[in-house]
Amino acid sequence: MRTFCRLNAYGLFEVRVSGDGNCQFRALSDQLYRSPEYHKHVRKEIVKQLKACNSLYEGHVPMKYKHYCKKMKKSGEWGDHVTLQAAADKFAAKICLLTSFRDTCFVEIVPQYQAPQRELWLSFWSEIHYNSLYDARDLPSKYKPRKKHWLF
């Protein structure tokens, strides 16, 4: 309920993505390519970033880094704060999270070594699900309600 109220307060429209363990990557895909269907490509690019710049991320994972990267490569593996940072770095994007947390409703993740070239907006529900967000006035056409035309 809290996140729903925040969506309305910010004038945002939520595009729900499948909750199959790939939701973070689906939501990022929807923001980057206007379709959640490129989630495998997004995951692959994020894992490449994790491997290429391991010194940036290695200290933030609770296991052996090689095992973490191998795990993140698998479809259905949940993304986390480390994959979000890697996504921000890889795609030169400021990632804006609207959360369901009581005390922290908004989190920004910015690229570490470059200026952001774009903004990606996601909702984050109770630490278990991500969705894609759009300004309600600037929805992609596939999400806009269709007018009904009556033929008499």
C-alpha positions as YAML, in Angstrom:
chain: A
units: angstrom
residues:
- id: 1
  name: MET
  ca: [0.00, 0.00, 0.00]
- id: 2
  name: ARG
  ca: [2.84, 2.35, 0.90]
- id: 3
  name: THR
  ca: [4.50, 1.97, -2.53]
- id: 4
  name: PHE
  ca: [1.17, 2.43, -4.30]
- id: 5
  name: CYS
  ca: [0.67, 5.77, -2.50]
- id: 6
  name: ARG
  ca: [4.20, 6.83, -3.42]
- id: 7
  name: LEU
  ca: [3.58, 6.00, -7.08]
- id: 8
  name: ASN
  ca: [0.55, 8.28, -7.06]
- id: 9
  name: ALA
  ca: [2.40, 11.04, -5.19]
- id: 10
  name: TYR
  ca: [5.21, 11.03, -7.75]
- id: 11
  name: GLY
  ca: [2.84, 10.67, -10.72]
- id: 12
  name: LEU
  ca: [4.35, 7.35, -11.78]
- id: 13
  name: PHE
  ca: [2.87, 4.39, -13.63]
- id: 14
  name: GLU
  ca: [4.12, 0.92, -12.75]
- id: 15
  name: VAL
  ca: [4.70, -1.69, -15.43]
- id: 16
  name: ARG
  ca: [4.56, -5.06, -13.73]
- id: 17
  name: VAL
  ca: [7.09, -7.66, -14.81]
- id: 18
  name: SER
  ca: [7.08, -11.39, -14.20]
- id: 19
  name: GLY
  ca: [8.15, -12.58, -10.75]
- id: 20
  name: ASP
  ca: [10.26, -15.48, -11.98]
- id: 21
  name: GLY
  ca: [13.54, -14.56, -10.30]
- id: 22
  name: ASN
  ca: [14.52, -12.34, -13.22]
- id: 23
  name: CYS
  ca: [12.41, -9.33, -12.19]
- id: 24
  name: GLN
  ca: [15.32, -6.94, -11.62]
- id: 25
  name: PHE
  ca: [16.72, -7.76, -15.06]
- id: 26
  name: ARG
  ca: [13.26, -7.63, -16.67]
- id: 27
  name: ALA
  ca: [12.57, -4.20, -15.12]
- id: 28
  name: LEU
  ca: [15.97, -2.90, -16.26]
- id: 29
  name: SER
  ca: [15.32, -4.33, -19.73]
- id: 30
  name: ASP
  ca: [11.96, -2.56, -19.87]
- id: 31
  name: GLN
  ca: [13.63, 0.73, -18.95]
- id: 32
  name: LEU
  ca: [16.50, 0.29, -21.42]
- id: 33
  name: TYR
  ca: [14.67, -1.27, -24.38]
- id: 34
  name: ARG
  ca: [10.97, -0.65, -23.63]
- id: 35
  name: SER
  ca: [10.47, -4.41, -23.29]
- id: 36
  name: PRO
  ca: [11.18, -6.85, -20.45]
- id: 37
  name: GLU
  ca: [11.96, -9.54, -23.03]
- id: 38
  name: TYR
  ca: [15.64, -8.57, -23.29]
- id: 39
  name: HIS
  ca: [16.31, -9.54, -19.67]
- id: 40
  name: LYS
  ca: [18.75, -12.30, -20.67]
- id: 41
  name: HIS
  ca: [20.86, -9.78, -22.59]
- id: 42
  name: VAL
  ca: [20.74, -7.33, -19.67]
- id: 43
  name: ARG
  ca: [21.81, -10.06, -17.22]
- id: 44
  name: LYS
  ca: [24.65, -11.10, -19.55]
- id: 45
  name: GLU
  ca: [25.93, -7.51, -19.80]
- id: 46
  name: ILE
  ca: [25.76, -7.02, -16.03]
- id: 47
  name: VAL
  ca: [27.68, -10.26, -15.40]
- id: 48
  name: LYS
  ca: [30.29, -9.12, -17.95]
- id: 49
  name: GLN
  ca: [30.61, -5.88, -15.98]
- id: 50
  name: LEU
  ca: [30.97, -7.80, -12.71]
- id: 51
  name: LYS
  ca: [33.77, -9.92, -14.18]
- id: 52
  name: ALA
  ca: [35.57, -7.09, -16.00]
- id: 53
  name: CYS
  ca: [35.66, -4.79, -12.96]
- id: 54
  name: ASN
  ca: [35.76, -7.26, -10.09]
- id: 55
  name: SER
  ca: [37.74, -4.91, -7.85]
- id: 56
  name: LEU
  ca: [34.73, -2.55, -7.76]
- id: 57
  name: TYR
  ca: [32.26, -5.15, -6.54]
- id: 58
  name: GLU
  ca: [34.16, -8.02, -4.90]
- id: 59
  name: GLY
  ca: [34.14, -6.51, -1.41]
- id: 60
  name: HIS
  ca: [30.35, -6.22, -1.44]
- id: 61
  name: VAL
  ca: [29.39, -9.88, -1.86]
- id: 62
  name: PRO
  ca: [29.05, -12.37, 1.03]
- id: 63
  name: MET
  ca: [30.76, -15.31, -0.77]
- id: 64
  name: LYS
  ca: [33.67, -16.11, -3.04]
- id: 65
  name: TYR
  ca: [33.41, -13.68, -5.92]
- id: 66
  name: LYS
  ca: [33.89, -16.30, -8.65]
- id: 67
  name: HIS
  ca: [30.98, -18.28, -7.18]
- id: 68
  name: TYR
  ca: [28.86, -15.10, -6.98]
- id: 69
  name: CYS
  ca: [29.45, -14.32, -10.69]
- id: 70
  name: LYS
  ca: [28.68, -17.91, -11.68]
- id: 71
  name: LYS
  ca: [25.46, -17.76, -9.64]
- id: 72
  name: MET
  ca: [24.39, -14.40, -11.14]
- id: 73
  name: LYS
  ca: [24.88, -15.79, -14.64]
- id: 74
  name: LYS
  ca: [21.98, -18.22, -14.12]
- id: 75
  name: SER
  ca: [18.48, -17.28, -15.23]
- id: 76
  name: GLY
  ca: [16.14, -17.04, -12.25]
- id: 77
  name: GLU
  ca: [18.84, -15.92, -9.81]
- id: 78
  name: TRP
  ca: [17.68, -12.80, -7.98]
- id: 79
  name: GLY
  ca: [19.53, -9.56, -8.63]
- id: 80
  name: ASP
  ca: [20.76, -7.54, -5.66]
- id: 81
  name: HIS
  ca: [22.35, -4.19, -4.76]
- id: 82
  name: VAL
  ca: [25.62, -5.29, -6.39]
- id: 83
  name: THR
  ca: [23.97, -6.10, -9.72]
- id: 84
  name: LEU
  ca: [22.18, -2.74, -9.58]
- id: 85
  name: GLN
  ca: [25.50, -0.94, -9.10]
- id: 86
  name: ALA
  ca: [27.03, -2.95, -11.95]
- id: 87
  name: ALA
  ca: [24.03, -2.03, -14.13]
- id: 88
  name: ALA
  ca: [24.45, 1.66, -13.30]
- id: 89
  name: ASP
  ca: [28.13, 1.42, -14.24]
- id: 90
  name: LYS
  ca: [27.61, -0.69, -17.40]
- id: 91
  name: PHE
  ca: [24.74, 1.35, -18.84]
- id: 92
  name: ALA
  ca: [25.95, 4.77, -17.58]
- id: 93
  name: ALA
  ca: [22.61, 5.19, -15.83]
- id: 94
  name: LYS
  ca: [21.32, 6.72, -12.65]
- id: 95
  name: ILE
  ca: [18.98, 4.07, -11.25]
- id: 96
  name: CYS
  ca: [16.13, 5.53, -9.20]
- id: 97
  name: LEU
  ca: [14.39, 3.08, -6.87]
- id: 98
  name: LEU
  ca: [11.02, 3.87, -5.35]
- id: 99
  name: THR
  ca: [10.81, 1.45, -2.42]
- id: 100
  name: SER
  ca: [8.23, 0.10, -0.02]
- id: 101
  name: PHE
  ca: [10.54, 0.76, 2.95]
- id: 102
  name: ARG
  ca: [8.98, 2.92, 5.63]
- id: 103
  name: ASP
  ca: [12.02, 5.09, 6.29]
- id: 104
  name: THR
  ca: [13.69, 5.15, 2.87]
- id: 105
  name: CYS
  ca: [11.21, 5.70, 0.07]
- id: 106
  name: PHE
  ca: [13.75, 6.68, -2.58]
- id: 107
  name: VAL
  ca: [17.23, 5.33, -3.40]
- id: 108
  name: GLU
  ca: [19.57, 6.55, -6.15]
- id: 109
  name: ILE
  ca: [22.35, 4.41, -7.56]
- id: 110
  name: VAL
  ca: [24.80, 6.30, -9.77]
- id: 111
  name: PRO
  ca: [27.71, 5.16, -11.94]
- id: 112
  name: GLN
  ca: [30.95, 5.17, -9.98]
- id: 113
  name: TYR
  ca: [33.33, 6.62, -12.58]
- id: 114
  name: GLN
  ca: [31.24, 8.41, -15.19]
- id: 115
  name: ALA
  ca: [28.41, 10.88, -15.41]
- id: 116
  name: PRO
  ca: [25.02, 9.23, -15.93]
- id: 117
  name: GLN
  ca: [23.70, 9.46, -19.48]
- id: 118
  name: ARG
  ca: [20.13, 8.37, -18.60]
- id: 119
  name: GLU
  ca: [17.78, 7.59, -15.74]
- id: 120
  name: LEU
  ca: [16.15, 4.22, -15.12]
- id: 121
  name: TRP
  ca: [13.18, 4.09, -12.73]
- id: 122
  name: LEU
  ca: [12.26, 0.95, -10.81]
- id: 123
  name: SER
  ca: [9.93, 0.10, -7.95]
- id: 124
  name: PHE
  ca: [11.21, -2.24, -5.25]
- id: 125
  name: TRP
  ca: [8.60, -4.11, -3.23]
- id: 126
  name: SER
  ca: [9.53, -5.48, 0.22]
- id: 127
  name: GLU
  ca: [13.00, -6.60, -0.91]
- id: 128
  name: ILE
  ca: [11.48, -9.30, -3.13]
- id: 129
  name: HIS
  ca: [10.28, -7.78, -6.41]
- id: 130
  name: TYR
  ca: [11.21, -5.08, -8.94]
- id: 131
  name: ASN
  ca: [8.96, -3.44, -11.53]
- id: 132
  name: SER
  ca: [9.54, -0.76, -14.16]
- id: 133
  name: LEU
  ca: [8.28, 2.82, -13.65]
- id: 134
  name: TYR
  ca: [7.31, 5.57, -16.07]
- id: 135
  name: ASP
  ca: [6.07, 9.11, -15.67]
- id: 136
  name: ALA
  ca: [2.30, 8.72, -16.03]
- id: 137
  name: ARG
  ca: [2.29, 11.52, -18.65]
- id: 138
  name: ASP
  ca: [5.05, 9.89, -20.72]
- id: 139
  name: LEU
  ca: [3.98, 6.25, -21.03]
- id: 140
  name: PRO
  ca: [5.17, 4.13, -23.96]
- id: 141
  name: SER
  ca: [2.22, 3.64, -26.29]
- id: 142
  name: LYS
  ca: [1.85, -0.07, -25.52]
- id: 143
  name: TYR
  ca: [0.91, 0.82, -21.91]
- id: 144
  name: LYS
  ca: [-1.53, 3.63, -22.68]
- id: 145
  name: PRO
  ca: [-5.21, 2.77, -22.31]
- id: 146
  name: ARG
  ca: [-6.86, 2.34, -25.66]
- id: 147
  name: LYS
  ca: [-9.93, 4.30, -26.61]
- id: 148
  name: LYS
  ca: [-12.93, 2.24, -27.49]
- id: 149
  name: HIS
  ca: [-14.54, 3.01, -30.79]
- id: 150
  name: TRP
  ca: [-18.13, 2.01, -31.17]
- id: 151
  name: LEU
  ca: [-19.54, 1.15, -34.54]
- id: 152
  name: PHE
  ca: [-23.27, 1.76, -34.94]
...
